[in-house]
Every structure is written in C-alpha cells, then in structure tokens.
Amino acid sequence: MNGTNGTNGVKAAKPVFPAEAASREYAASLDKSDPLRALRDEFIIPSKANLASKKLAKPGLSDKPSIYFCGNSLGIQPKAVAKYMEAQLDTWSGIGVCGHFTDLEDSPLSQWQLLSEQAAASMCKIVGAEPAEVAAMGTLTMNLHLLLASFYKPTEQRRKILMDWKAFPSDHYAIESHIAWHDLDAKENMVLIGPDEGTYEIPTEKILSYIDKHADDAAVLLLPGIQYYTGQLFDIPRITKYAQERGLVVGWDLAHAYGNAELKLHDWNVDFAAWCTYKYGNAGPGAMGGIFVHDRHGQVDYSEGEDSPKFRHRLTGWYGGDRSVRFKMDNKFKPIPGAGGWVLSNPSVIDLTTLCAALSVFDKTSMKELRQKSIHLTAYLEFLLLKDSTDEERLFEIITPSDPHARGAQLSLLLKPGLLHKVADRLQNAGIICDKREPGVVRAAPVPLYNTYSEVYEFVEVFKGALAS
Ligand SMILES: Cc1ncc(COP(=O)(O)O)c(C=O)c1O
Ligand SMILES: Nc1c(O)cccc1C(=O)C[C@H](N)C(=O)O
C-alpha cells in the first residue's frame, strides 16, 4: 500500500494510482487486499431501506447498506455497544449500588468507580498520551470551558487568545465568553487566524507569523487539530513548540482529529486538549468527551504536607478527588494526579459504557494502521474526483489540502453557486450519507474503520452524475 507513514518520522509520499484504478473492479480488488477489511463487520451500517422508511427498526440482514461518509459528524454504531449496554443494565439491575465497587465476572466493564480509567486506558492510545494524562469526562464545549478556566490566566500584558478564523461556533462562543468572564473585551482579545483571500488552507508559516506578532500580548493559542470546514490538519508539533517558546500556553480542539489522525500529544508537549468521541470515535450522539492535560500540569506536590497539596488551579468537584480519600467526606480536596483531577461529577456509567464499547473496536487495531488505510482511501477518493477533468472544467473545488499529511479522512468539496441542494438531494436519494455546509460545501469522509474503496467509487459516480445532470 502506498502513502503510509514511513519509519523514523519520515513522511511517506502521496499515493499514486494507475489509470486503470478508475473502475469498479479495481476498487473491489483494493477492498480484497485491505488488511483492515474485517473491522467493517464490527459496525451496524444504516440501511437504505431504513433511511427511506423512517420507521424505527434495526437494519435487516438482507437490507442494502447505505454509503455512510458522515463519520466526521457522527460515527455509526459499533455492535459492541448493545453487548456492553446489556452488561451495564444487568449490572445496575442485578446489584444496584454495589456496582460502584464490584467487578463482575464475564462483564467487559469494570466497576463504576474504575470505569473512567478503563476508558482512559484505551483513549490514551488514540491521542498518544500516558494513561494519567487523559480523562473521559463531560462534553467537548464544557471541557473547553474547564480547561480554559485553568489555562487561560490573562495578565495586564498577555490577554489575547489566538484561534482560527472559522472556529466551530461552540468553540468561538466558549472563547468569547471566557474572555468576557475576565471582564475583557472579546473582540479586542480574540485574534482570528485565517487563510489568504481566495484560498482555504492556512499555511503553517502564517500561523507562526501571528504567533510572532502576538508573542508579547497573547496568553493562549487554541486551534482545532483538524479544521471542521476545510478538513485541514495542522502541524500540531511545530506550532505547539513555536508558540510555547514565545511564552504562550497551547491547547488543541481535537474534535475532528480524535480517531482520525495520528496524535502524539505527550511527545509534542501539548499543554491541554479536548475532544468529542462521537465522530470518528463512534461512541454515540453526544457521547462523553475526553481531555488531555500534560503530565507537567497535572502533578500534585505534597512537599508541604499531606494536608497542603499544591496543584494547578482548576474548577473542582469530588470525582476529581483521589479515590482513596473520596469517601472520607473531610472536604479536603486532594486531586487525582493527572487529567483525572479535572473531573467534577460522578460520571454517567451509561455514557462511559458506549464509550468503552466504541474503544474496544479501536483496541483491535492501532491509529498507525488506521491512518495508513485512511491516507490511501482518501487519496483514492481524490484521484477519482479529479481524474479526466481540469480545474477550469470542474463544477467543484476540493478545498481540503492535497497533501495527505495536512488532512484527515475528510475532503470538503466546494460546489459552484446554486448546486448544493441538487447534489445533496441526489446523494441522499442514492442512499449516500454525507453532510452539506452552507453556502456550498459537501463534506465526504470515508472512514477507514468501516468504509470501503467500492463505496468511494460509488460515491464519485453518483456525485459526478449529479453535477452532470
Ligand atoms: C470543532 C468542534 N467544536 C465543538 C463542537 C461541539 O461539541 P459539543 O456539542 O460536543 O460540545 C463540535 C461538533 O459538534 C466541533 O466539531
Ligand atoms: N454535534 C452535532 C449535533 O449535535 C448535531 C448536528 C451535528 C453535530 C456535529 O457534530 C457537527 C460537526 N461538529 C461538524 O463538524 O459539523
């Protein structure tokens, strides 16, 4: 397989496809030789019949599956979810409150007090962190607020937050409200970094130049790992290092990068990060999110005595308190060392259950393997979309970077004005699920865990047919 990440950090070349690759048979041959093909069977693929009928029903075995290219918004259901949920419901009905401290034989789930650690143990592999640097908790926007409460400490001199020009609205509101929370003017203190006029990709050099420009007045840089609209994957290690060397604290919103790109948050020395798990993570709509706090920020110092722990300030709650003293009820907060110390409440075990089920699928593979396939699968999509036409002839433009190392699974296709609804309808009628973003973008995300090369081929046939009609 071409286009894989080589060893020693050397980035592999972009996959190249021969002319004969543009056929249904070739796509099928790629599926046949795909080493990860068995993973598709770990999922329930929404069926065309169900999408059309709008009745509550599970997809039947003989139903034709839809082509699901919307993992960038909501991943599909892993079969493990039903099994894990049943085990959890049986635990609750079987032993009630004793579920907190009892590990049951044959259950894939640990006792409730340890369930968030079970999730973190798998999640840390996806983001490249030590287990203690990751906590399963809350939801993305909520977690960004909690992390900003700890890491955005504006001073007279440093008060600005550098961010992207088209941040997902929730991130924009979170940052805006945090600045206002400190009685500062939001407009003055939000520095939006965007692409040059008429382009979509933000060059790394441009981000670095903003960091230079604001090296004396910016407190935090908070960017998306992958930009939700354009699909651009940023150079996280380079940008992080550059900003930190100039005194900024660096956080990443990994909503679109979690389970999609290979991440090494610990080695990259990222200060903090947050993500949701319902996109490429497949943990279910509104599923529990995750945070990363670098080891150096999560330490608890007892050098002044057991009763006077010193730790980075955060907004606290009892589930961030060390388990050994959690039920002593002495009202002396001793944080769990690491990201767990940011947890507030008794977590929903139902949410943790779907998360653990989704993570059990990731445990069958690795981000390295997934990314290898993803780079190849998305390059195949790009190849089929672009072949046989020139930039001038096409009724769409791919606004996602063409460098596979500057994007994840998603390609964002910007259509000529007036075409979006027609194309979206045609895709929907053909049982293809991907999303549209006004004014004219179709986002298509072939996901390596469950999508196939044949589906990519079919998608392009329908997409091009819709444009030609
Ligand atoms: C980049 C980004 N930030 C924030 C959100 C919102 O997250 P949540 O609703 O889980 O807080 C999303 C997706 O909905 C997103 O893609
Ligand atoms: N979280 C979503 C929701 O509650 C409803 C509809 C869509 C979403 C999404 O996740 C959108 C997604 N973040 C995006 O990139 O557009």
PDB file of N, CA and C in Angstrom, residues 313-360:
ATOM      1  N   HIS A 313      -4.395  25.350  39.512  1.00  0.00           N
ATOM      2  CA  HIS A 313      -5.780  25.680  39.832  1.00  0.00           C
ATOM      3  C   HIS A 313      -6.723  25.147  38.769  1.00  0.00           C
ATOM      4  N   ARG A 314      -7.840  24.610  39.202  1.00  0.00           N
ATOM      5  CA  ARG A 314      -8.908  24.191  38.303  1.00  0.00           C
ATOM      6  C   ARG A 314     -10.220  24.320  39.053  1.00  0.00           C
ATOM      7  N   LEU A 315     -11.315  24.256  38.310  1.00  0.00           N
ATOM      8  CA  LEU A 315     -12.624  24.209  38.966  1.00  0.00           C
ATOM      9  C   LEU A 315     -12.826  22.759  39.401  1.00  0.00           C
ATOM     10  N   THR A 316     -13.196  22.572  40.656  1.00  0.00           N
ATOM     11  CA  THR A 316     -13.118  21.212  41.195  1.00  0.00           C
ATOM     12  C   THR A 316     -14.472  20.618  41.573  1.00  0.00           C
ATOM     13  N   GLY A 317     -14.483  19.300  41.642  1.00  0.00           N
ATOM     14  CA  GLY A 317     -15.625  18.534  42.112  1.00  0.00           C
ATOM     15  C   GLY A 317     -15.119  17.231  42.710  1.00  0.00           C
ATOM     16  N   TRP A 318     -15.985  16.522  43.405  1.00  0.00           N
ATOM     17  CA  TRP A 318     -15.483  15.399  44.232  1.00  0.00           C
ATOM     18  C   TRP A 318     -14.915  14.246  43.425  1.00  0.00           C
ATOM     19  N   TYR A 319     -15.328  14.061  42.145  1.00  0.00           N
ATOM     20  CA  TYR A 319     -14.764  12.946  41.375  1.00  0.00           C
ATOM     21  C   TYR A 319     -13.383  13.268  40.796  1.00  0.00           C
ATOM     22  N   GLY A 320     -12.953  14.515  40.983  1.00  0.00           N
ATOM     23  CA  GLY A 320     -11.566  14.839  40.662  1.00  0.00           C
ATOM     24  C   GLY A 320     -10.669  14.571  41.860  1.00  0.00           C
ATOM     25  N   GLY A 321     -11.290  14.196  42.967  1.00  0.00           N
ATOM     26  CA  GLY A 321     -10.542  13.924  44.193  1.00  0.00           C
ATOM     27  C   GLY A 321     -10.072  12.477  44.228  1.00  0.00           C
ATOM     28  N   ASP A 322      -8.906  12.288  44.809  1.00  0.00           N
ATOM     29  CA  ASP A 322      -8.295  10.968  44.844  1.00  0.00           C
ATOM     30  C   ASP A 322      -9.250   9.925  45.417  1.00  0.00           C
ATOM     31  N   ARG A 323      -9.319   8.772  44.726  1.00  0.00           N
ATOM     32  CA  ARG A 323     -10.293   7.756  45.131  1.00  0.00           C
ATOM     33  C   ARG A 323     -10.074   7.271  46.564  1.00  0.00           C
ATOM     34  N   SER A 324      -8.796   7.280  46.994  1.00  0.00           N
ATOM     35  CA  SER A 324      -8.511   6.750  48.331  1.00  0.00           C
ATOM     36  C   SER A 324      -9.143   7.606  49.428  1.00  0.00           C
ATOM     37  N   VAL A 325      -9.411   8.871  49.122  1.00  0.00           N
ATOM     38  CA  VAL A 325      -9.979   9.744  50.175  1.00  0.00           C
ATOM     39  C   VAL A 325     -11.356  10.301  49.760  1.00  0.00           C
ATOM     40  N   ARG A 326     -11.835   9.860  48.593  1.00  0.00           N
ATOM     41  CA  ARG A 326     -13.071  10.448  48.045  1.00  0.00           C
ATOM     42  C   ARG A 326     -14.251  10.313  48.999  1.00  0.00           C
ATOM     43  N   PHE A 327     -14.320   9.179  49.669  1.00  0.00           N
ATOM     44  CA  PHE A 327     -15.492   8.943  50.517  1.00  0.00           C
ATOM     45  C   PHE A 327     -15.217   9.249  51.992  1.00  0.00           C
ATOM     46  N   LYS A 328     -14.115   9.945  52.268  1.00  0.00           N
ATOM     47  CA  LYS A 328     -13.845  10.341  53.656  1.00  0.00           C
ATOM     48  C   LYS A 328     -14.695  11.539  54.057  1.00  0.00           C
ATOM     49  N   MET A 329     -15.173  12.249  53.095  1.00  0.00           N
ATOM     50  CA  MET A 329     -16.063  13.395  53.310  1.00  0.00           C
ATOM     51  C   MET A 329     -15.441  14.426  54.265  1.00  0.00           C
ATOM     52  N   ASP A 330     -14.116  14.620  54.131  1.00  0.00           N
ATOM     53  CA  ASP A 330     -13.490  15.592  55.047  1.00  0.00           C
ATOM     54  C   ASP A 330     -13.332  16.981  54.414  1.00  0.00           C
ATOM     55  N   ASN A 331     -13.829  17.093  53.194  1.00  0.00           N
ATOM     56  CA  ASN A 331     -13.792  18.383  52.481  1.00  0.00           C
ATOM     57  C   ASN A 331     -12.384  18.959  52.303  1.00  0.00           C
ATOM     58  N   LYS A 332     -11.408  18.040  52.209  1.00  0.00           N
ATOM     59  CA  LYS A 332     -10.043  18.489  51.864  1.00  0.00           C
ATOM     60  C   LYS A 332      -9.741  17.928  50.487  1.00  0.00           C
ATOM     61  N   PHE A 333      -9.743  18.783  49.483  1.00  0.00           N
ATOM     62  CA  PHE A 333      -9.595  18.309  48.108  1.00  0.00           C
ATOM     63  C   PHE A 333      -8.161  17.881  47.816  1.00  0.00           C
ATOM     64  N   LYS A 334      -8.045  16.599  47.452  1.00  0.00           N
ATOM     65  CA  LYS A 334      -6.737  16.084  47.023  1.00  0.00           C
ATOM     66  C   LYS A 334      -6.925  15.547  45.623  1.00  0.00           C
ATOM     67  N   PRO A 335      -6.470  16.285  44.608  1.00  0.00           N
ATOM     68  CA  PRO A 335      -6.782  15.865  43.243  1.00  0.00           C
ATOM     69  C   PRO A 335      -6.118  14.557  42.850  1.00  0.00           C
ATOM     70  N   ILE A 336      -6.816  13.827  41.992  1.00  0.00           N
ATOM     71  CA  ILE A 336      -6.163  12.698  41.323  1.00  0.00           C
ATOM     72  C   ILE A 336      -5.014  13.301  40.527  1.00  0.00           C
ATOM     73  N   PRO A 337      -3.801  12.776  40.619  1.00  0.00           N
ATOM     74  CA  PRO A 337      -2.728  13.320  39.786  1.00  0.00           C
ATOM     75  C   PRO A 337      -3.072  13.107  38.315  1.00  0.00           C
ATOM     76  N   GLY A 338      -2.849  14.109  37.504  1.00  0.00           N
ATOM     77  CA  GLY A 338      -3.123  13.972  36.071  1.00  0.00           C
ATOM     78  C   GLY A 338      -4.458  14.574  35.695  1.00  0.00           C
ATOM     79  N   ALA A 339      -4.906  14.206  34.475  1.00  0.00           N
ATOM     80  CA  ALA A 339      -6.131  14.803  33.927  1.00  0.00           C
ATOM     81  C   ALA A 339      -7.362  14.442  34.756  1.00  0.00           C
ATOM     82  N   GLY A 340      -7.319  13.289  35.430  1.00  0.00           N
ATOM     83  CA  GLY A 340      -8.456  12.862  36.258  1.00  0.00           C
ATOM     84  C   GLY A 340      -8.815  13.893  37.313  1.00  0.00           C
ATOM     85  N   GLY A 341      -7.857  14.708  37.688  1.00  0.00           N
ATOM     86  CA  GLY A 341      -8.089  15.739  38.698  1.00  0.00           C
ATOM     87  C   GLY A 341      -8.984  16.867  38.211  1.00  0.00           C
ATOM     88  N   TRP A 342      -9.326  16.854  36.922  1.00  0.00           N
ATOM     89  CA  TRP A 342     -10.236  17.877  36.383  1.00  0.00           C
ATOM     90  C   TRP A 342     -11.685  17.387  36.331  1.00  0.00           C
ATOM     91  N   VAL A 343     -11.894  16.094  36.633  1.00  0.00           N
ATOM     92  CA  VAL A 343     -13.256  15.553  36.588  1.00  0.00           C
ATOM     93  C   VAL A 343     -14.060  16.194  37.724  1.00  0.00           C
ATOM     94  N   LEU A 344     -15.342  16.430  37.480  1.00  0.00           N
ATOM     95  CA  LEU A 344     -16.171  17.055  38.515  1.00  0.00           C
ATOM     96  C   LEU A 344     -17.080  16.048  39.206  1.00  0.00           C
ATOM     97  N   SER A 345     -17.912  15.397  38.386  1.00  0.00           N
ATOM     98  CA  SER A 345     -19.025  14.626  38.964  1.00  0.00           C
ATOM     99  C   SER A 345     -18.866  13.135  38.769  1.00  0.00           C
ATOM    100  N   ASN A 346     -19.643  12.436  39.517  1.00  0.00           N
ATOM    101  CA  ASN A 346     -19.929  11.027  39.304  1.00  0.00           C
ATOM    102  C   ASN A 346     -20.318  10.864  37.826  1.00  0.00           C
ATOM    103  N   PRO A 347     -19.471  10.200  37.019  1.00  0.00           N
ATOM    104  CA  PRO A 347     -19.777  10.175  35.588  1.00  0.00           C
ATOM    105  C   PRO A 347     -20.947   9.246  35.255  1.00  0.00           C
ATOM    106  N   SER A 348     -21.668   9.561  34.194  1.00  0.00           N
ATOM    107  CA  SER A 348     -22.751   8.689  33.745  1.00  0.00           C
ATOM    108  C   SER A 348     -22.161   7.367  33.267  1.00  0.00           C
ATOM    109  N   VAL A 349     -22.499   6.279  33.948  1.00  0.00           N
ATOM    110  CA  VAL A 349     -21.911   4.998  33.520  1.00  0.00           C
ATOM    111  C   VAL A 349     -22.514   4.537  32.195  1.00  0.00           C
ATOM    112  N   ILE A 350     -23.711   5.005  31.879  1.00  0.00           N
ATOM    113  CA  ILE A 350     -24.285   4.654  30.575  1.00  0.00           C
ATOM    114  C   ILE A 350     -23.433   5.283  29.466  1.00  0.00           C
ATOM    115  N   ASP A 351     -23.061   6.540  29.663  1.00  0.00           N
ATOM    116  CA  ASP A 351     -22.182   7.192  28.677  1.00  0.00           C
ATOM    117  C   ASP A 351     -20.811   6.516  28.616  1.00  0.00           C
ATOM    118  N   LEU A 352     -20.296   6.176  29.776  1.00  0.00           N
ATOM    119  CA  LEU A 352     -18.986   5.508  29.779  1.00  0.00           C
ATOM    120  C   LEU A 352     -19.069   4.146  29.103  1.00  0.00           C
ATOM    121  N   THR A 353     -20.234   3.525  29.183  1.00  0.00           N
ATOM    122  CA  THR A 353     -20.390   2.193  28.595  1.00  0.00           C
ATOM    123  C   THR A 353     -20.316   2.256  27.067  1.00  0.00           C
ATOM    124  N   THR A 354     -21.043   3.194  26.456  1.00  0.00           N
ATOM    125  CA  THR A 354     -20.960   3.266  24.986  1.00  0.00           C
ATOM    126  C   THR A 354     -19.547   3.655  24.573  1.00  0.00           C
ATOM    127  N   LEU A 355     -18.923   4.508  25.377  1.00  0.00           N
ATOM    128  CA  LEU A 355     -17.550   4.923  25.057  1.00  0.00           C
ATOM    129  C   LEU A 355     -16.597   3.715  25.121  1.00  0.00           C
ATOM    130  N   CYS A 356     -16.716   2.934  26.193  1.00  0.00           N
ATOM    131  CA  CYS A 356     -15.826   1.762  26.320  1.00  0.00           C
ATOM    132  C   CYS A 356     -16.081   0.764  25.186  1.00  0.00           C
ATOM    133  N   ALA A 357     -17.354   0.634  24.787  1.00  0.00           N
ATOM    134  CA  ALA A 357     -17.680  -0.285  23.690  1.00  0.00           C
ATOM    135  C   ALA A 357     -17.013   0.200  22.397  1.00  0.00           C
ATOM    136  N   ALA A 358     -17.139   1.503  22.126  1.00  0.00           N
ATOM    137  CA  ALA A 358     -16.534   2.050  20.906  1.00  0.00           C
ATOM    138  C   ALA A 358     -15.010   1.901  20.950  1.00  0.00           C
ATOM    139  N   LEU A 359     -14.447   2.097  22.135  1.00  0.00           N
ATOM    140  CA  LEU A 359     -12.991   1.984  22.263  1.00  0.00           C
ATOM    141  C   LEU A 359     -12.516   0.548  22.077  1.00  0.00           C
ATOM    142  N   SER A 360     -13.402  -0.412  22.397  1.00  0.00           N
ATOM    143  CA  SER A 360     -12.998  -1.819  22.248  1.00  0.00           C
ATOM    144  C   SER A 360     -12.697  -2.141  20.778  1.00  0.00           C
TER     145      SER A 360
END
